[in-house]
Short mmCIF file of C-alpha atoms in Angstrom, two decimals:
data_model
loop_
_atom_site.label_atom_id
_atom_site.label_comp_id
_atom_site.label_asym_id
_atom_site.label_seq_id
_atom_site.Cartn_x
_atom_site.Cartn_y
_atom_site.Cartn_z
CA UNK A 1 -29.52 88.23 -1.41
CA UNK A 2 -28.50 85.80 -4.07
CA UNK A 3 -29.39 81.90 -4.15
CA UNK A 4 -26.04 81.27 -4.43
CA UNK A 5 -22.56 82.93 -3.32
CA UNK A 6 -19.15 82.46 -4.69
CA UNK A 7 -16.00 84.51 -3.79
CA UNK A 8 -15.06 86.63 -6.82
CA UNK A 9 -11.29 86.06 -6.05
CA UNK A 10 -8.90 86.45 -7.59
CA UNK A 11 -7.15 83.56 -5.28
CA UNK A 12 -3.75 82.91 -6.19
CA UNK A 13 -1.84 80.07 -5.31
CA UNK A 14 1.59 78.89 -6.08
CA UNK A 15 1.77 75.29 -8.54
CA UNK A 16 1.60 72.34 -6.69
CA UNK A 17 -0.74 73.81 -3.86
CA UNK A 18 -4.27 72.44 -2.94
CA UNK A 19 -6.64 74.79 -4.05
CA UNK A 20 -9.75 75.30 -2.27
CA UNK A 21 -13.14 77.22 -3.19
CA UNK A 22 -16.43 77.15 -2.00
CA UNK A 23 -19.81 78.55 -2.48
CA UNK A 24 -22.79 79.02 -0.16
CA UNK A 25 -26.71 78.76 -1.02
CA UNK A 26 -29.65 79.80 0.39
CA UNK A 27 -32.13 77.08 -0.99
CA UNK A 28 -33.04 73.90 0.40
CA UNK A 29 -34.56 72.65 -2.57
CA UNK A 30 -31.44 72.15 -4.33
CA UNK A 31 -30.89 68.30 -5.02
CA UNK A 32 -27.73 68.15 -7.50
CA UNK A 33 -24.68 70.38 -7.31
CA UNK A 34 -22.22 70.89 -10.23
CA UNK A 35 -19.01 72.48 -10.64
CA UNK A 36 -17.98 74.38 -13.71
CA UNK A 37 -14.56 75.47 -15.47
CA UNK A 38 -14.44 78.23 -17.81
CA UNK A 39 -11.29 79.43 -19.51
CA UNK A 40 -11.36 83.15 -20.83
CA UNK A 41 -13.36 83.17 -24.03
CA UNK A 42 -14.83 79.67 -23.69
CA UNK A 43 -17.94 78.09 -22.78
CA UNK A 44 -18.48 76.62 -18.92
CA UNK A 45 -16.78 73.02 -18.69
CA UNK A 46 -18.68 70.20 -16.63
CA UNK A 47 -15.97 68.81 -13.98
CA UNK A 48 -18.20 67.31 -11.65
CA UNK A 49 -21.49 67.07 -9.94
CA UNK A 50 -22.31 65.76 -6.19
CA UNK A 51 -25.91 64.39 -5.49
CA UNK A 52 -27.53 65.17 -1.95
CA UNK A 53 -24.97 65.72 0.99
CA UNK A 54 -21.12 64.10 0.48
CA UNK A 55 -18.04 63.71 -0.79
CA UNK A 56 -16.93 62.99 -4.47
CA UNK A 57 -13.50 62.31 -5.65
CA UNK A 58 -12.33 63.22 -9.41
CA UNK A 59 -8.44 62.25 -10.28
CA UNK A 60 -7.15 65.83 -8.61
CA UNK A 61 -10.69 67.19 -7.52
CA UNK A 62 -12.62 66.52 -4.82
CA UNK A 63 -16.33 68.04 -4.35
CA UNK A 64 -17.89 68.34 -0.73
CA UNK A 65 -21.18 68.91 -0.25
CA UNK A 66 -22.82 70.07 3.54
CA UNK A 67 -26.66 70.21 2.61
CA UNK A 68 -27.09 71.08 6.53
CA UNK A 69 -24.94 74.24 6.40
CA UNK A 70 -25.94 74.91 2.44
CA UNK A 71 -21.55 74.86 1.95
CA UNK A 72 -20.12 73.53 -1.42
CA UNK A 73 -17.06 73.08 -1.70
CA UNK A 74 -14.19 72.06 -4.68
CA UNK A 75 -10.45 71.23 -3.44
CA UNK A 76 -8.03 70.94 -6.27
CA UNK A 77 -4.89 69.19 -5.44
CA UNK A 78 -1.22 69.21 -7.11
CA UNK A 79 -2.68 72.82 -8.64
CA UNK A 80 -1.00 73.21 -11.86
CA UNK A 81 -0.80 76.44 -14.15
CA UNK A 82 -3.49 74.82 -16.61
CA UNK A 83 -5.86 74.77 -13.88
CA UNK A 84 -5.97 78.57 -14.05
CA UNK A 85 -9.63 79.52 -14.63
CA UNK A 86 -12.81 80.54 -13.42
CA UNK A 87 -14.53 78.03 -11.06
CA UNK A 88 -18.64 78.27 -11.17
CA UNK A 89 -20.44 75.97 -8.78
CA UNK A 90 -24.48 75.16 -9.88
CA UNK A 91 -26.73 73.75 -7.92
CA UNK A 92 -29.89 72.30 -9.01
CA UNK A 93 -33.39 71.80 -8.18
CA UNK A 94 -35.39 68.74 -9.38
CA UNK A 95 -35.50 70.18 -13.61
CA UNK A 96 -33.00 71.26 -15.87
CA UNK A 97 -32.36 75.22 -14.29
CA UNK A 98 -29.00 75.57 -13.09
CA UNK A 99 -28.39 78.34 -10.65
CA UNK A 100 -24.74 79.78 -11.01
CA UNK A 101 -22.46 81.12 -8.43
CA UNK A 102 -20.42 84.27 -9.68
CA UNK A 103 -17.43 82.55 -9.85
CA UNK A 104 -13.83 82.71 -8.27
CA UNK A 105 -11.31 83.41 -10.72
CA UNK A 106 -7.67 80.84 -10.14
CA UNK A 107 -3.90 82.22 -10.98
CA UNK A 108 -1.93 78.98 -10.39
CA UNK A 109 1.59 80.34 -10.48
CA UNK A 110 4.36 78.47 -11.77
CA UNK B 1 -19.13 62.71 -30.39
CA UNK B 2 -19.27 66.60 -31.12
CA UNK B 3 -19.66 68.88 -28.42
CA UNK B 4 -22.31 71.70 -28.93
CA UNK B 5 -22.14 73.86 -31.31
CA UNK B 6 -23.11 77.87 -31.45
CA UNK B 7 -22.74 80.34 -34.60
CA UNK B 8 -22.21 82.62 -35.08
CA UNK B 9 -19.32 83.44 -32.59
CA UNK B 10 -20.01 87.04 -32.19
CA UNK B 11 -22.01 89.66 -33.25
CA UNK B 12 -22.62 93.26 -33.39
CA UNK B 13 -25.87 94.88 -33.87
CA UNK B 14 -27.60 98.18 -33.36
CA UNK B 15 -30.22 99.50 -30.56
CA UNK B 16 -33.40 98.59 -31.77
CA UNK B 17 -32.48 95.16 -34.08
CA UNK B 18 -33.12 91.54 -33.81
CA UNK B 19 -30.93 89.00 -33.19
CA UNK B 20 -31.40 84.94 -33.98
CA UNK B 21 -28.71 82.57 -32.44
CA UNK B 22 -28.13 78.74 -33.17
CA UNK B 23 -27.77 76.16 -31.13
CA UNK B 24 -27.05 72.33 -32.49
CA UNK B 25 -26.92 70.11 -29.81
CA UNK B 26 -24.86 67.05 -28.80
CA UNK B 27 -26.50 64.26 -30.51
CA UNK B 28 -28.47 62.43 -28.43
CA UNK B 29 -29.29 65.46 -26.42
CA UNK B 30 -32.93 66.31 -26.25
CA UNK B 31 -33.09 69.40 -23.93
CA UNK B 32 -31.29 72.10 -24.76
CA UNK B 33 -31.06 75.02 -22.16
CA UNK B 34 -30.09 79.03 -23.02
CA UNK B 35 -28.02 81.08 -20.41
CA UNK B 36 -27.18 85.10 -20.59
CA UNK B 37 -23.60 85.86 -19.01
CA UNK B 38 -22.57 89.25 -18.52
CA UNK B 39 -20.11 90.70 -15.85
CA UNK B 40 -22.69 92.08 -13.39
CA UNK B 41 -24.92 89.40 -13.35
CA UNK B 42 -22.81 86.73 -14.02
CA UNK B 43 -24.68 83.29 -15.65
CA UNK B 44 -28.28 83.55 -15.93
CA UNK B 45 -30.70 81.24 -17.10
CA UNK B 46 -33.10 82.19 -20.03
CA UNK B 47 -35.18 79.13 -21.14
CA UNK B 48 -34.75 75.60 -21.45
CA UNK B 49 -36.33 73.26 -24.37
CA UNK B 50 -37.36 69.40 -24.44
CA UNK B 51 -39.06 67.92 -27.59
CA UNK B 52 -39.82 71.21 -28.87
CA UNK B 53 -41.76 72.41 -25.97
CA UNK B 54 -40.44 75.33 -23.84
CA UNK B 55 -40.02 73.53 -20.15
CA UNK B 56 -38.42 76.19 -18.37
CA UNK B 57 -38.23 79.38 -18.03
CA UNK B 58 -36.56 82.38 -16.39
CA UNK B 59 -36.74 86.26 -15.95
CA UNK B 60 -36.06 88.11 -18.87
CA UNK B 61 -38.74 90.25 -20.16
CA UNK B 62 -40.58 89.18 -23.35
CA UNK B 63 -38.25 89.75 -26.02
CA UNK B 64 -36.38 87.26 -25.37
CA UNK B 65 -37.78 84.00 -26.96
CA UNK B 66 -36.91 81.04 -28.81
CA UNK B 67 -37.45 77.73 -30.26
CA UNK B 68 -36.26 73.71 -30.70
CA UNK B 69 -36.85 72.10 -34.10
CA UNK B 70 -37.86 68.47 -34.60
CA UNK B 71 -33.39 68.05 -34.58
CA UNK B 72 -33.36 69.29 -31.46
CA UNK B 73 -31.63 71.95 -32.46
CA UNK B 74 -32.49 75.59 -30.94
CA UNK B 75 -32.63 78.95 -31.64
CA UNK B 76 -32.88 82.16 -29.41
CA UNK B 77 -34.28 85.63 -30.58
CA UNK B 78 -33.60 88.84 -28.88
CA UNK B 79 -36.02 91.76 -30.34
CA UNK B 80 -35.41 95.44 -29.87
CA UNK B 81 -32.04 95.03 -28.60
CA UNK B 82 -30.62 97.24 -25.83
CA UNK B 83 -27.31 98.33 -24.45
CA UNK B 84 -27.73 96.22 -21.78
CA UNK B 85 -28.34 92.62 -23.84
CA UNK B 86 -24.53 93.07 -25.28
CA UNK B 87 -23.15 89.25 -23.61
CA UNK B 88 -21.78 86.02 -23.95
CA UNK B 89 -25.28 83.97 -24.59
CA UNK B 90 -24.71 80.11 -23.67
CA UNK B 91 -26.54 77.20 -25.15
CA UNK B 92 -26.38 73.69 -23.12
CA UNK B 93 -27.48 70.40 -23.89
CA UNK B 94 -28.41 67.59 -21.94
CA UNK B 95 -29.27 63.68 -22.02
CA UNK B 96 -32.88 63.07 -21.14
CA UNK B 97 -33.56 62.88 -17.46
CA UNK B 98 -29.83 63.93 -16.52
CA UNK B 99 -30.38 67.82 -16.61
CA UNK B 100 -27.50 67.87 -14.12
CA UNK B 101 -25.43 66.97 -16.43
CA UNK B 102 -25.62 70.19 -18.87
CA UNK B 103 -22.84 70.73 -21.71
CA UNK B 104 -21.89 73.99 -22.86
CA UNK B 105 -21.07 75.11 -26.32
CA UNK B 106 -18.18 78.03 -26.85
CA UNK B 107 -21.18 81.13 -26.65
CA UNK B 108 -21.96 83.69 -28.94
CA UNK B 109 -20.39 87.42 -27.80
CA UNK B 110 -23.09 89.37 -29.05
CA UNK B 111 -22.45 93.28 -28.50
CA UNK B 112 -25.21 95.93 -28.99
CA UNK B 113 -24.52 99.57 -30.45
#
């Protein structure tokens, strides 16, 4: 079983709808969890990152962390085409190794 | 600031070669981390480096190594290349003492023959 568990997708949703992903983990250790944008053919992008159990709020994004279930999760809201991409989440134990979902791949149609 | 930088961009080499990628770092940034992605096994990490000094590491066999300079900036080396190394190899940086806050550069696509 992996660390961490990400549904591959594809999830489609239509513009303007709240988008919402989530990943699962199996380690308790983890202290700092991330969430990560790629576009096709480009490096990961750093959209947020959640410390311990909570809630953080971004502009659009919101990041939920559960450290008592081990559930992440990442709501995008007012989706818009641009937001199509593949979402990684990464948690994080006490160092610099991040531990990477498989991602879930986003088709925001317009 | 720049973001990180990664050259070359892509790559193709034969079975058996060597390989050396480049890494420059945001400036500023003293750790600089490596990460293999491929389509089965997604992002993985290979080795992270502060001051020089490998701090991390993950599980890749042997031929995988690599360096930091004085700069900070890094390079990876791949020897006796297989099929199965062809990916998209990721550098990150990262201030000192926020590791959870890791910047990618744009990869090198490195495909094996």
């Amino acid at each position: 079983q992996k660390e961490v568990e990400q549904d591959p997708g594809p999830l489609s949703v239509p513009e303007g709808a709240i988008v919402s992903l989530n990943c699962t983990y199996s380690n308790s250790a983890f202290q700092y969890f991330m969430w990560y944008r790629q576009y096709s053919r480009k490096g990961p992008e750093l959209l947020m990152y959640t410390y311990s159990s909570g809630n953080k709020e971004d502009g659009r994004f919101t990041a939920q962390v559960d450290k008592s279930s081990k559930y992440i999760s990442l709501f995008i809201r007012d989706s818009q085409p641009s937001d199509s991409a593949t979402y990684l989440c990464a948690p994080q134990k006490a160092g610099n190794k991040l531990t990477f979902g498989g991602g879930t791949r986003v088709l925001v149609k317009p | 600031k720049a973001g990180v930088t990664q050259t070359p961009r892509y790559l193709i080499k034969t079975r058996g070669q060597q390989v050396t990628l480049s890494c420059s770092p945001i400036s500023g940034h003293r750790s600089v981390s490596w990460y293999q992605q491929t389509p089965g096994q997604g992002l993985q990490f290979l080795f992270e480096y502060f001051s020089e000094t490998q701090r991390n590491k993950g599980n890749f066999p042997g031929r995988f190594s690599g360096r930091q300079f004085s700069n900070s900036r890094s390079e990876m080396n791949v020897s006796t290349l297989e099929l199965g190394d062809s990916a998209l190899y990721l550098c990150a940086s990262s201030p000192e003492g926020q590791g959870y806050e890791q910047y990618f550069g744009p990869g090198t696509r490195l495909t094996v023959t």
